[in-house]
Short mmCIF file of C-alpha atoms in Angstrom, two decimals:
data_model
loop_
_atom_site.label_atom_id
_atom_site.label_comp_id
_atom_site.label_asym_id
_atom_site.label_seq_id
_atom_site.Cartn_x
_atom_site.Cartn_y
_atom_site.Cartn_z
CA MET A 1 221.06 127.77 -5.86
CA ILE A 2 222.38 125.43 -8.65
CA GLY A 3 223.90 121.65 -7.23
CA ILE A 4 227.23 121.40 -9.18
CA SER A 5 230.02 119.74 -7.80
CA GLY A 6 233.03 117.57 -9.56
CA VAL A 7 235.74 117.19 -12.33
CA ILE A 8 234.02 119.86 -14.96
CA GLY A 9 235.45 118.89 -18.07
CA TYR A 10 236.31 121.49 -20.35
CA LEU A 11 235.38 121.42 -24.25
CA VAL A 12 238.03 122.66 -26.92
CA THR A 13 236.17 124.10 -29.90
CA PRO A 14 236.45 121.63 -32.55
CA PHE A 15 237.75 123.38 -35.95
CA LEU A 16 237.67 121.84 -39.64
CA LYS A 17 238.78 124.58 -42.23
CA ASP A 18 238.79 126.91 -39.31
CA GLU A 19 234.73 126.88 -39.35
CA VAL A 20 233.16 124.70 -36.28
CA ASN A 21 232.96 121.12 -36.42
CA ASP A 22 230.00 120.63 -35.47
CA VAL A 23 230.81 116.65 -35.88
CA VAL A 24 233.33 116.35 -33.85
CA LEU A 25 232.49 118.46 -30.66
CA ARG A 26 229.12 116.36 -30.52
CA ARG A 27 231.85 113.11 -29.93
CA MET A 28 233.68 115.62 -27.75
CA VAL A 29 230.64 115.85 -25.71
CA ASN A 30 229.39 112.15 -25.18
CA ASP A 31 232.71 111.63 -24.57
CA LEU A 32 233.50 113.19 -21.62
CA ILE A 33 229.92 112.43 -20.31
CA SER A 34 230.73 108.37 -21.05
CA SER A 35 233.90 108.62 -19.15
CA GLY A 36 231.89 109.76 -16.23
CA VAL A 37 233.08 113.82 -15.79
CA HIS A 38 230.23 115.35 -13.35
CA GLY A 39 229.47 118.80 -15.63
CA LEU A 40 230.19 120.28 -19.02
CA ALA A 41 232.62 123.66 -19.82
CA PRO A 42 232.31 124.83 -22.95
CA LEU A 43 233.60 128.20 -23.91
CA GLY A 44 236.07 128.85 -21.71
CA SER A 45 239.76 129.32 -22.29
CA THR A 46 239.96 126.01 -23.31
CA GLY A 47 237.27 126.19 -25.84
CA GLU A 48 238.92 129.55 -27.34
CA SER A 49 235.60 131.73 -26.59
CA ALA A 50 237.97 135.09 -27.82
CA TYR A 51 238.82 133.74 -30.74
CA LEU A 52 234.93 133.08 -32.10
CA GLU A 53 232.31 134.94 -34.00
CA ASP A 54 228.71 135.84 -32.35
CA GLY A 55 227.73 132.63 -34.56
CA GLU A 56 229.85 130.51 -33.77
CA TRP A 57 229.82 130.65 -29.93
CA GLU A 58 225.93 129.94 -29.90
CA SER A 59 226.48 127.30 -32.37
CA VAL A 60 229.02 126.18 -29.74
CA ALA A 61 226.88 126.24 -26.94
CA ARG A 62 223.54 125.41 -28.87
CA ILE A 63 225.27 122.19 -29.86
CA THR A 64 226.67 121.27 -26.08
CA VAL A 65 223.33 121.93 -24.35
CA GLN A 66 221.32 119.80 -27.15
CA GLU A 67 223.65 116.91 -27.43
CA CYS A 68 224.19 116.73 -23.32
CA ARG A 69 220.29 116.06 -23.06
CA GLY A 70 220.68 116.93 -19.47
CA ARG A 71 222.90 113.88 -18.20
CA VAL A 72 225.19 116.72 -16.48
CA PRO A 73 224.90 120.44 -16.04
CA VAL A 74 226.49 122.50 -18.58
CA VAL A 75 227.91 125.79 -17.59
CA VAL A 76 228.53 127.75 -20.39
CA GLY A 77 231.52 130.44 -20.58
CA ALA A 78 229.95 133.72 -21.20
CA SER A 79 232.82 136.42 -20.62
CA ALA A 80 233.33 139.71 -22.45
CA LEU A 81 234.82 142.82 -22.76
CA THR A 82 232.07 144.68 -22.23
CA THR A 83 228.88 144.72 -20.02
CA ARG A 84 226.62 144.80 -22.74
CA LYS A 85 227.82 141.75 -25.01
CA ALA A 86 228.44 139.66 -21.49
CA VAL A 87 224.86 140.51 -20.69
CA ARG A 88 223.53 139.02 -24.56
CA LEU A 89 226.08 136.11 -24.19
CA ALA A 90 224.34 135.21 -20.45
CA GLN A 91 220.82 135.71 -22.25
CA LYS A 92 221.55 133.34 -24.77
CA ALA A 93 223.16 130.37 -22.83
CA LYS A 94 219.91 130.74 -20.77
CA ALA A 95 217.28 130.87 -23.92
CA ILE A 96 219.42 127.42 -25.57
CA GLY A 97 219.38 125.88 -21.75
CA ALA A 98 222.39 126.09 -20.48
CA ASP A 99 222.25 125.66 -16.36
CA ALA A 100 224.42 128.26 -15.67
CA VAL A 101 226.95 130.74 -17.22
CA MET A 102 230.86 131.21 -16.11
CA VAL A 103 231.71 134.84 -16.29
CA LEU A 104 235.42 135.67 -16.59
CA PRO A 105 235.94 139.75 -16.53
CA LEU A 106 237.98 140.81 -18.84
CA SER A 107 239.73 144.35 -19.11
CA TYR A 108 241.51 146.69 -20.99
CA TRP A 109 240.86 149.60 -18.98
CA LYS A 110 242.14 148.73 -15.43
CA LEU A 111 238.80 147.97 -13.56
CA SER A 112 237.82 149.13 -9.99
CA GLU A 113 235.72 146.90 -7.53
CA ASP A 114 232.94 148.54 -7.99
CA GLU A 115 233.17 148.25 -11.59
CA ILE A 116 233.47 144.93 -10.89
CA PHE A 117 230.57 144.51 -9.33
CA GLY A 118 228.41 146.42 -11.48
CA HIS A 119 229.62 143.97 -13.91
CA TYR A 120 228.33 140.91 -12.08
CA SER A 121 225.22 142.77 -11.20
CA ALA A 122 224.49 143.56 -14.61
CA ILE A 123 224.37 140.41 -15.92
CA SER A 124 222.86 138.86 -13.10
CA GLU A 125 219.69 141.57 -13.15
CA ALA A 126 219.12 140.65 -17.23
CA ALA A 127 219.76 137.32 -17.50
CA ASP A 128 218.61 135.66 -14.92
CA ILE A 129 221.29 132.49 -15.49
CA PRO A 130 223.09 131.42 -12.18
CA ILE A 131 226.37 132.63 -12.48
CA MET A 132 229.90 130.91 -11.45
CA VAL A 133 232.40 133.94 -10.80
CA TYR A 134 235.51 132.90 -12.45
CA ASN A 135 239.03 134.87 -11.59
CA ASN A 136 241.96 133.87 -14.27
CA PRO A 137 244.34 137.23 -13.90
CA ALA A 138 246.87 135.04 -16.66
CA THR A 139 244.05 135.28 -18.92
CA SER A 140 241.53 138.61 -18.53
CA GLY A 141 243.90 140.94 -16.67
CA VAL A 142 242.11 141.02 -14.30
CA ASP A 143 242.30 140.05 -10.38
CA MET A 144 239.82 139.67 -8.54
CA SER A 145 240.40 139.65 -4.49
CA PRO A 146 238.87 136.55 -2.61
CA GLU A 147 236.51 139.25 -0.54
CA LEU A 148 235.83 141.07 -3.41
CA MET A 149 234.60 137.91 -4.60
CA VAL A 150 232.73 136.43 -1.47
CA LYS A 151 230.72 139.76 -1.64
CA ILE A 152 230.05 139.38 -5.30
CA ILE A 153 228.62 135.65 -4.11
CA ARG A 154 226.36 137.41 -0.80
CA GLU A 155 225.64 140.27 -2.26
CA ILE A 156 223.66 139.71 -5.83
CA ASP A 157 220.89 137.21 -6.78
CA GLN A 158 222.80 135.00 -9.33
CA PRO A 159 225.85 134.13 -8.45
CA PHE A 160 226.53 131.22 -7.08
CA ALA A 161 230.19 129.72 -6.61
CA ILE A 162 233.97 130.88 -7.50
CA LYS A 163 236.64 129.35 -10.02
CA GLU A 164 239.95 130.09 -8.54
CA SER A 165 242.59 130.28 -11.09
CA SER A 166 245.05 132.30 -10.34
CA GLY A 167 247.06 129.63 -8.76
CA ASP A 168 247.50 130.48 -5.27
CA ILE A 169 246.19 128.35 -2.58
CA GLN A 170 246.17 130.69 0.34
CA ARG A 171 242.81 132.61 -1.98
CA MET A 172 240.91 129.27 -1.86
CA HIS A 173 241.60 128.70 2.57
CA LYS A 174 240.63 132.80 1.95
CA ILE A 175 237.60 131.95 0.71
CA TYR A 176 236.44 129.15 2.93
CA GLY A 177 237.41 131.38 5.85
CA LEU A 178 235.41 134.23 4.77
CA SER A 179 232.61 132.55 3.67
CA ASN A 180 232.68 130.31 6.51
CA GLY A 181 232.64 127.39 4.33
CA SER A 182 229.23 128.22 2.62
CA VAL A 183 230.30 129.77 -0.31
CA PRO A 184 231.28 127.11 -3.26
CA PHE A 185 234.27 127.66 -4.91
CA PHE A 186 236.11 125.29 -8.01
CA ASN A 187 239.82 124.81 -8.35
CA GLY A 188 240.56 125.97 -12.34
CA CYS A 189 244.24 125.68 -11.99
CA ASN A 190 245.37 121.93 -12.81
CA PRO A 191 248.58 121.54 -10.36
CA LEU A 192 247.21 123.21 -7.41
CA ALA A 193 243.63 120.64 -7.86
CA PHE A 194 245.36 117.77 -4.87
CA GLU A 195 245.50 120.97 -2.59
CA ALA A 196 242.39 122.87 -3.66
CA LEU A 197 239.57 119.62 -3.14
CA CYS A 198 242.00 119.03 0.05
CA ALA A 199 241.20 122.55 1.11
CA GLY A 200 237.23 121.94 0.55
CA ALA A 201 236.61 122.80 -2.65
CA SER A 202 233.10 121.71 -4.56
CA GLY A 203 235.21 120.65 -7.86
CA TRP A 204 237.73 120.56 -10.20
CA CYS A 205 236.90 122.89 -13.74
CA THR A 206 239.99 121.10 -16.08
CA ALA A 207 240.55 120.10 -19.66
CA ALA A 208 241.97 117.06 -18.77
CA PRO A 209 239.44 114.55 -19.00
CA ASN A 210 239.95 114.29 -22.23
CA LEU A 211 242.62 113.06 -22.30
CA ILE A 212 243.13 111.00 -19.06
CA ALA A 213 239.39 111.00 -17.80
CA GLU A 214 239.31 107.91 -14.84
CA SER A 215 242.63 109.74 -13.28
CA ASN A 216 241.09 112.85 -12.71
CA LEU A 217 237.67 110.97 -11.40
CA LEU A 218 240.13 108.73 -9.43
CA LEU A 219 241.61 111.62 -7.60
CA TRP A 220 237.53 113.24 -6.89
CA ASP A 221 236.74 109.93 -5.96
CA CYS A 222 239.46 109.05 -3.07
CA ILE A 223 239.11 112.87 -1.57
CA GLN A 224 235.35 112.29 -0.90
CA ALA A 225 235.83 108.90 0.96
CA GLY A 226 238.86 110.18 3.20
CA ARG A 227 241.37 108.29 1.26
CA PHE A 228 243.94 111.38 1.28
CA GLU A 229 246.92 109.26 1.07
CA ASP A 230 245.33 107.68 -2.01
CA ALA A 231 244.37 110.49 -3.68
CA ARG A 232 247.97 112.11 -3.55
CA ASN A 233 249.38 109.62 -5.08
CA VAL A 234 247.22 109.24 -7.75
CA PHE A 235 247.48 113.60 -8.02
CA TYR A 236 251.49 112.93 -7.99
CA GLN A 237 251.40 110.17 -10.74
CA GLN A 238 249.39 112.65 -12.92
CA LEU A 239 251.20 115.76 -12.48
CA PRO A 240 254.08 115.83 -14.79
CA LEU A 241 250.83 115.33 -17.80
CA LEU A 242 248.67 118.27 -15.80
CA ARG A 243 251.85 120.30 -15.60
CA PHE A 244 252.53 119.74 -19.81
CA ILE A 245 248.80 120.89 -20.31
CA LEU A 246 249.25 123.69 -18.81
CA LYS A 247 252.58 124.99 -19.92
CA GLY A 248 251.83 124.49 -23.74
CA GLY A 249 248.34 126.15 -23.95
CA LEU A 250 245.07 124.16 -23.05
CA PRO A 251 243.88 124.49 -26.92
CA ALA A 252 247.18 123.54 -28.32
CA THR A 253 247.83 120.65 -26.09
CA ILE A 254 244.52 119.06 -25.82
CA LYS A 255 244.04 119.19 -28.83
CA SER A 256 247.36 117.42 -29.85
CA GLY A 257 246.53 115.24 -27.78
CA LEU A 258 242.95 114.58 -29.00
CA LEU A 259 244.51 113.79 -32.78
CA LEU A 260 246.84 111.07 -30.81
CA ARG A 261 243.38 109.12 -29.48
CA GLY A 262 242.08 109.53 -32.96
CA VAL A 263 240.16 112.65 -32.51
CA ASP A 264 240.88 115.03 -35.28
CA ALA A 265 239.82 118.43 -33.09
CA GLY A 266 241.57 121.05 -35.85
CA SER A 267 244.46 123.45 -34.97
CA PRO A 268 243.91 126.15 -32.51
CA ARG A 269 242.58 129.53 -34.18
CA LEU A 270 245.38 132.07 -35.25
CA PRO A 271 246.69 133.71 -33.49
CA LEU A 272 247.51 130.72 -31.51
CA LEU A 273 249.67 127.69 -32.96
CA PRO A 274 249.69 124.00 -32.39
CA LEU A 275 251.74 122.35 -30.64
CA SER A 276 255.19 121.96 -31.77
CA ARG A 277 256.49 118.86 -33.14
CA ASP A 278 258.80 118.37 -30.33
CA GLY A 279 255.76 119.09 -28.16
CA VAL A 280 254.13 116.38 -29.16
CA ASP A 281 256.69 114.11 -29.15
CA GLU A 282 256.34 115.06 -25.40
CA LEU A 283 253.09 114.71 -24.89
CA GLN A 284 252.82 111.37 -26.34
CA ARG A 285 255.79 110.42 -24.14
CA LEU A 286 253.72 111.46 -21.34
CA LEU A 287 250.84 109.83 -22.10
CA VAL A 288 252.66 106.14 -23.01
CA GLU A 289 254.88 106.90 -19.74
CA TYR A 290 251.57 107.69 -17.73
CA GLY A 291 249.63 104.97 -19.24
CA ALA A 292 246.48 107.45 -19.92
CA GLU A 293 244.18 104.31 -20.94
CA GLU A 294 243.98 103.27 -17.85
CA PRO A 295 244.50 104.36 -14.39
CA PRO A 296 246.88 104.57 -11.54
CA SER A 297 246.13 101.12 -9.09
CA VAL A 298 245.16 102.06 -5.64
CA SER A 299 244.75 100.24 -2.35
CA PRO A 300 241.16 98.99 -1.68
#
């Protein structure tokens, strides 16, 4: 089983004149690693993977793994509408040197549980790379039950952990209960970070470290040290910003926040639109109000 835990930073895919900006991507990889994140996750929904050509997807995956140089684990998003393409992406991720893939089942036709199980089984058999089972009904059109996800982990070789992004904390409690705590699960919903980590989550997959990494990591450290009151204070100080990042759309808000910090990752790819002028002003206000350059102080 792959060993990965902690704060996993999502990468946006930077563009320059609608082409992947290799230079900025390398900078973002190094910035996130230097911030102290415990892993990287390129090519998820934050990375606009659904809007990339196959060659662009491979370029982002390859650059991320190469630039990371094994300093932290890299979990590459390998989600596709068809099993055939998802297998191909997972195989490429393995060949490139990714530590794991994150697979979100996508649906045009409504998928049965047998079809979802078969999707993960086929990827596992063909790609031979650890798989993070990813549930995000808001973006995928598929909502997997805790029972199904635990079954996938138990009965298929490569799946090793669950990323739960439905926004329902009870599902995380259910995953823990169904597996007696033996199945690692990760929180993928920013506003639930504190509750999820208290509920036993192995980590937090989030785009927020692009803007407030120190505070995200401080929350994790406080939880690990059993300093739950400090963790609560740290979390609620960053909650307005976490909510705004989610509400504004992750690619748009993170790219706007990066630009405010002097890193031009370009605009999201159409049909996605950049954050509005009012949105940028609100984001800047929140960053200034929060003091994004300095983590909140906690008791010793």
